[in-house]
Amino acid sequence: MALDKQVVLDALSTVKHADLDRDVVSLDLVKELKIKRKLVHLSLRSPTPLFDEVKLLAGRCREVISALDGAPTDIEVEIEADVLGAPAANRRVLKDVRNIIAVASGKGGVAKSTSAVNIALSLRQAGARVGILDADIYGPSLPTMLTVDEEPTMGAKQRINPAVANGLFLISMGFFVPAGRAAILRGPMVSGYVSQFLANVNWPELDYLVIDYPPGTGDIQLTLSQQAPITGAVVCTTPQDVALIDVEKAVAMFDTTKIPVLGVIETMSYFTCDHGTRYHIFGEGGGAHIADRSGVPFLGEVPIDPRVARGGDDGEPIVEAHPEAEAAVAYRNISRSVAAQLALLNIERGNYLESFSLKWDAS
Ligand SMILES: Nc1ncnc2c1ncn2[C@@H]1O[C@H](COP(=O)(O)OP(=O)(O)OP(=O)(O)O)[C@@H](O)[C@H]1O
Ligand SMILES: [Mg+2]
């Protein structure tokens, strides 16, 4: 006797998505379930990119099905990503982008750009379509931190086609102004460039656009937060006290513009010497403490690794050049949390895409 579909669904309802802490049935991740006498075919979709831990879902579903009475030995399980995003109908800009992530801080030099690049690349490595916007008009660094394969070009109607670097779509002031010249722009001109980057670039269909904010919480940052339909913000800090005060400013800025803060990343947290001893050079536990005090999640800590700095100078970010390094693993885990939080945020707001046809169980 062939298996009953409901029996299979009941079994699948015991399997949780690795990052969403909800089961695949109530999350409506079963796209297709076919049962023939000798074969079960299950097609799953994930609202987050296919990080290795998410892919394990397929194996766990196979296990629970094969443990059922009368289960055939031929069980096919496939999984694909269908990253959730907000509907673009009400937007004036970035209509083809599902999620927009701001990477910001109240202070300079706390690894915002490094974090933006490594988060963007981790999401891309997991199969997502990702763009990155360098909003640091005065001090653009992304064309150096990445390896540019295609320069931006001018498209029809004076619109800019973004550059392509390390598989990411990229736009940066660094492409348009010779090094050193950007610093002489006046404030309103800078805001004008930021608006152009949002409205006048042919961003293709993207699951995520990561925006690397300039340091601080001034006019440009505020303009950006008001003009870009940002889904959520990530705030970077180092463990020092002065940096932590600036985290509160950045969190307050996003609160003012009603942008959810997805969490705090502590960078340059510690250094591990060759003998394995960890040195907390700039202090310990500050990032987690400030996240707690600000009522936002703590996304993780990234250790000091000279290869991170070198990779930034050479256009070879750590998650690509040394994917096994502790700092790379940290960035991947942070990216998983960011993707999971965005998915949950979209679920909460009812932003499921058409293909997610069944109702999400709100319980
Ligand atoms: N985990 C790390 N280990 C070692 N060096 C790092 C690490 N993270 C960042 N750096 C280095 O610290 C410096 C500052 O990083 P980054 O440029 O990303 O900061 P930022 O916040 O974007 O700075 P700015 O405010 O100027 O835009 C860079 O030289 C970078 O390579
Ligand atoms: Mg920067």
XYZ file of C-alpha atoms and ligand atoms in Angstrom:
395
model
C 0.000 0.000 0.000
C 1.302 3.446 -0.903
C 1.988 5.988 1.813
C -0.712 8.475 2.661
C 0.197 12.129 1.893
C -1.068 13.286 5.267
C 1.112 10.736 7.033
C 4.145 12.108 5.186
C 3.165 15.720 5.994
C 2.700 14.793 9.670
C 6.191 13.341 9.675
C 7.594 16.435 7.954
C 6.001 18.669 10.553
C 8.597 17.381 13.017
C 11.467 18.765 10.881
C 12.572 22.323 11.595
C 14.237 24.790 9.230
C 17.750 25.173 10.655
C 17.580 28.959 11.044
C 13.913 29.786 11.483
C 13.074 27.488 14.395
C 9.788 26.543 12.725
C 8.822 23.315 10.977
C 8.727 22.928 7.215
C 4.988 22.312 7.047
C 3.808 25.292 9.086
C 6.308 27.457 7.182
C 4.748 26.217 3.929
C 8.070 25.005 2.578
C 6.627 21.913 0.898
C 6.332 22.947 -2.708
C 5.465 19.568 -4.106
C 4.860 16.117 -2.669
C 4.261 13.234 -5.038
C 3.798 9.675 -3.905
C 3.804 6.831 -6.368
C 3.956 3.206 -5.324
C 7.729 2.927 -5.388
C 8.660 6.573 -5.153
C 8.254 9.598 -2.904
C 9.229 12.896 -4.516
C 9.463 15.935 -2.243
C 10.312 19.408 -3.419
C 11.163 21.976 -0.720
C 11.777 25.709 -0.860
C 13.653 27.780 1.660
C 12.818 31.453 2.321
C 16.532 31.928 3.087
C 19.533 31.168 0.835
C 20.933 27.650 0.753
C 23.643 27.780 3.390
C 25.058 24.300 4.106
C 23.043 24.057 7.322
C 19.845 24.846 5.423
C 20.614 22.212 2.783
C 20.736 19.589 5.557
C 16.977 20.010 5.705
C 16.637 17.785 2.651
C 18.479 14.935 4.375
C 16.423 15.251 7.554
C 13.169 15.139 5.559
C 14.412 12.032 3.770
C 15.200 10.406 7.121
C 11.753 10.950 8.632
C 10.042 9.723 5.459
C 12.153 6.598 5.228
C 11.348 5.773 8.873
C 7.623 5.573 8.077
C 5.843 2.242 7.802
C 5.624 1.148 4.193
C 8.003 3.845 2.929
C 9.535 3.042 -0.469
C 13.301 2.964 -0.702
C 13.214 5.441 -3.551
C 12.895 8.849 -1.887
C 13.844 11.963 -3.823
C 14.136 15.235 -1.944
C 15.170 18.480 -3.611
C 15.496 21.918 -2.108
C 15.697 25.353 -3.700
C 15.802 28.873 -2.306
C 13.004 31.354 -2.814
C 14.161 34.284 -0.728
C 11.228 36.204 0.712
C 10.986 39.909 0.114
C 8.709 42.873 0.410
C 6.372 43.626 -2.508
C 7.781 46.471 -4.587
C 4.460 48.042 -5.544
C 4.705 50.980 -3.162
C 8.345 51.777 -3.817
C 9.765 54.534 -5.942
C 13.261 53.042 -6.097
C 14.884 49.592 -5.992
C 11.721 47.887 -7.175
C 13.511 44.691 -8.188
C 15.273 44.211 -4.864
C 13.668 41.905 -2.316
C 15.631 42.944 0.771
C 17.802 45.969 1.484
C 20.345 45.667 4.282
C 22.058 48.742 5.747
C 25.484 48.142 7.301
C 26.234 51.121 9.518
C 27.962 52.412 12.624
C 28.186 55.644 14.519
C 31.959 55.605 14.190
C 34.613 55.233 11.504
C 36.999 52.347 11.057
C 34.951 49.658 12.802
C 34.907 47.286 9.786
C 31.616 48.370 8.206
C 32.915 47.959 4.665
C 34.684 44.709 5.538
C 31.462 43.412 7.075
C 29.271 44.624 4.184
C 31.514 42.876 1.651
C 31.811 39.602 3.556
C 28.095 39.450 4.372
C 27.212 40.155 0.719
C 29.601 37.448 -0.468
C 28.415 34.898 2.105
C 24.845 35.397 0.877
C 26.029 35.025 -2.710
C 28.001 31.869 -1.868
C 24.727 30.435 -0.535
C 23.177 31.016 -3.944
C 21.461 34.390 -3.479
C 21.515 37.207 -6.047
C 23.262 40.069 -4.309
C 24.228 43.676 -4.979
C 26.313 46.069 -2.908
C 26.058 49.848 -2.846
C 28.997 51.859 -1.551
C 27.280 54.865 0.020
C 30.568 56.249 1.309
C 30.790 59.047 -1.246
C 33.779 60.760 0.414
C 35.781 57.594 1.037
C 34.630 54.832 -1.309
C 36.490 51.606 -0.589
C 34.547 48.812 -2.239
C 36.217 48.859 -5.697
C 39.503 48.150 -3.854
C 38.075 45.575 -1.470
C 36.599 43.542 -4.316
C 38.002 42.371 -7.648
C 36.147 44.277 -10.345
C 35.444 42.111 -13.399
C 33.203 44.532 -15.247
C 33.276 48.307 -14.825
C 29.949 50.175 -14.708
C 28.634 51.363 -18.061
C 26.141 53.969 -19.185
C 22.868 52.402 -20.280
C 19.851 53.875 -22.053
C 18.201 57.039 -20.661
C 21.352 58.035 -18.769
C 20.959 55.107 -16.404
C 24.004 53.355 -15.005
C 24.602 49.627 -15.352
C 26.352 48.485 -12.160
C 29.822 46.982 -12.107
C 30.295 43.267 -11.419
C 32.833 42.251 -8.775
C 33.257 38.808 -7.188
C 29.821 37.900 -8.557
C 28.196 40.915 -6.859
C 26.573 43.859 -8.613
C 28.394 46.918 -7.346
C 28.100 50.663 -7.532
C 30.548 53.065 -5.891
C 31.662 56.675 -6.190
C 35.117 55.183 -6.610
C 34.256 54.468 -10.265
C 33.380 58.066 -11.074
C 35.824 60.287 -9.240
C 39.610 59.980 -9.270
C 41.022 59.047 -5.868
C 41.122 62.042 -3.519
C 38.652 64.200 -5.469
C 35.475 63.002 -3.753
C 36.466 64.736 -0.518
C 35.809 68.201 -1.961
C 32.109 67.643 -2.669
C 29.563 69.709 -0.734
C 26.877 68.022 1.386
C 23.903 68.493 -0.985
C 25.945 67.122 -3.893
C 26.755 64.046 -1.868
C 23.086 63.455 -1.108
C 22.453 63.887 -4.842
C 24.901 61.104 -5.682
C 23.346 58.805 -3.109
C 19.913 59.439 -4.653
C 21.334 58.667 -8.114
C 22.735 55.380 -6.876
C 19.329 54.417 -5.556
C 17.146 55.661 -8.400
C 19.322 55.751 -11.507
C 21.140 52.422 -11.458
C 19.829 49.428 -13.380
C 19.939 47.085 -10.418
C 18.899 43.651 -11.688
C 16.521 41.391 -9.762
C 18.238 40.856 -6.434
C 17.475 38.902 -3.290
C 19.606 41.312 -1.258
C 21.159 44.725 -1.730
C 23.735 45.509 0.951
C 24.380 49.219 1.554
C 27.763 50.109 3.043
C 27.035 53.291 5.021
C 29.559 56.063 5.517
C 30.695 56.433 9.148
C 28.565 58.453 11.529
C 24.943 59.454 11.938
C 24.790 62.743 10.026
C 22.765 64.145 7.140
C 23.870 61.649 4.494
C 23.024 58.687 6.663
C 19.640 60.155 7.470
C 18.902 60.933 3.788
C 19.854 57.387 2.909
C 17.652 55.906 5.589
C 14.737 58.041 4.411
C 15.173 57.499 0.664
C 16.115 53.836 0.512
C 13.380 51.369 1.453
C 15.679 49.602 3.894
C 14.381 46.294 5.227
C 16.771 46.068 8.179
C 20.042 47.436 9.533
C 23.171 45.819 10.906
C 25.253 47.943 13.267
C 28.999 47.346 13.599
C 31.180 48.083 16.582
C 34.536 47.216 18.054
C 34.670 46.224 21.734
C 35.944 49.609 23.021
C 33.734 51.841 25.160
C 33.898 54.808 22.783
C 32.738 52.667 19.895
C 29.899 51.304 21.986
C 28.500 54.771 22.673
C 28.315 55.239 18.916
C 26.303 52.041 18.556
C 23.557 53.608 20.628
C 23.561 56.634 18.309
C 23.267 54.407 15.233
C 20.468 52.345 16.788
C 18.665 55.581 17.702
C 19.044 56.855 14.118
C 17.389 53.730 12.723
C 14.667 53.937 15.372
C 13.920 57.497 14.251
C 13.468 56.350 10.671
C 11.531 53.235 11.792
C 14.054 50.829 10.294
C 14.341 47.569 12.247
C 17.828 46.899 13.596
C 18.607 43.260 12.808
C 21.442 43.293 15.305
C 24.941 44.277 16.344
C 28.183 42.778 15.038
C 31.294 43.087 17.163
C 34.370 43.192 14.948
C 38.047 42.896 15.862
C 36.875 41.067 18.985
C 39.990 39.078 19.816
C 43.191 37.711 18.376
C 44.091 34.031 18.579
C 47.864 33.465 18.640
C 49.605 30.474 17.049
C 49.428 28.610 20.370
C 45.665 28.974 20.513
C 45.456 31.594 23.279
C 42.811 34.270 22.731
C 43.733 37.873 23.491
C 40.876 40.336 23.888
C 42.959 43.296 22.814
C 40.188 45.915 22.833
C 38.099 44.494 25.704
C 35.619 41.669 25.996
C 31.853 41.218 25.693
C 31.099 44.871 24.851
C 29.128 44.159 21.662
C 26.839 41.616 23.324
C 26.329 43.966 26.266
C 25.378 46.960 24.125
C 23.061 44.839 21.957
C 21.330 43.699 25.117
C 21.083 47.241 26.455
C 19.706 48.514 23.141
C 17.209 45.649 22.975
C 18.514 44.311 19.648
C 19.977 40.883 18.814
C 23.706 40.229 19.036
C 24.747 38.738 15.701
C 28.237 37.563 16.608
C 31.870 38.510 16.948
C 34.532 38.552 14.244
C 38.133 37.962 15.373
C 41.148 39.993 14.285
C 42.940 38.248 11.443
C 45.642 39.954 9.364
C 44.267 38.033 6.371
C 41.027 40.029 6.672
C 42.959 43.282 6.264
C 45.154 41.888 3.496
C 42.126 40.521 1.644
C 40.537 43.977 1.839
C 43.606 45.558 0.253
C 43.930 42.906 -2.456
C 40.299 42.560 -3.470
C 40.057 39.058 -2.004
C 37.648 39.076 0.934
C 38.259 36.481 3.645
C 35.089 34.440 2.982
C 36.396 33.744 -0.519
C 40.156 33.649 0.026
C 40.100 31.628 3.291
C 36.586 30.244 3.765
C 37.809 28.024 6.619
C 39.276 30.908 8.685
C 37.519 31.693 11.985
C 36.666 35.189 10.772
C 35.117 33.767 7.576
C 33.048 31.255 9.553
C 31.925 34.122 11.813
C 30.799 36.168 8.804
C 28.905 33.195 7.364
C 27.074 32.610 10.638
C 26.270 36.318 10.918
C 24.923 36.252 7.357
C 22.733 33.246 8.180
C 21.268 35.154 11.136
C 20.706 38.230 8.996
C 18.953 36.179 6.281
C 16.852 34.353 8.880
C 15.784 37.564 10.572
C 14.838 39.137 7.271
C 12.777 36.052 6.365
C 11.004 36.170 9.732
C 10.409 39.901 9.340
C 8.880 39.319 5.911
C 6.735 36.485 7.244
C 5.552 38.677 10.104
C 4.612 41.422 7.656
C 2.795 38.998 5.374
C 5.331 39.539 2.602
C 5.232 36.082 1.143
C 5.765 35.855 -2.563
C 3.114 34.546 -4.884
C 4.846 31.210 -5.149
C 4.299 30.721 -1.431
C 0.676 29.968 -2.068
C -0.462 28.461 1.214
C -1.106 30.629 4.209
C 1.658 30.898 6.767
C 0.605 29.592 10.110
C 0.979 32.572 12.398
C 1.069 30.495 15.576
N 38.592 41.200 11.511
C 39.579 42.016 11.118
N 40.882 41.690 11.338
C 41.866 42.515 10.930
N 41.679 43.683 10.306
C 40.404 44.058 10.066
C 39.297 43.255 10.460
N 38.164 43.880 10.080
C 38.540 45.023 9.483
N 39.874 45.141 9.472
C 40.668 46.270 8.924
O 40.319 47.439 9.634
C 40.318 48.569 8.775
C 38.971 49.261 8.829
O 37.985 48.409 8.237
P 36.858 48.971 7.263
O 37.456 49.811 6.198
O 36.045 47.822 6.861
O 36.087 49.886 8.305
P 34.933 50.950 8.025
O 34.085 50.958 9.252
O 34.264 50.683 6.748
O 35.776 52.280 7.913
P 35.229 53.714 7.428
O 34.484 54.273 8.583
O 36.484 54.466 7.110
O 34.357 53.492 6.244
C 40.662 48.043 7.386
O 42.032 48.201 7.163
C 40.308 46.574 7.484
O 41.034 45.766 6.594
Mg 33.976 51.932 5.065
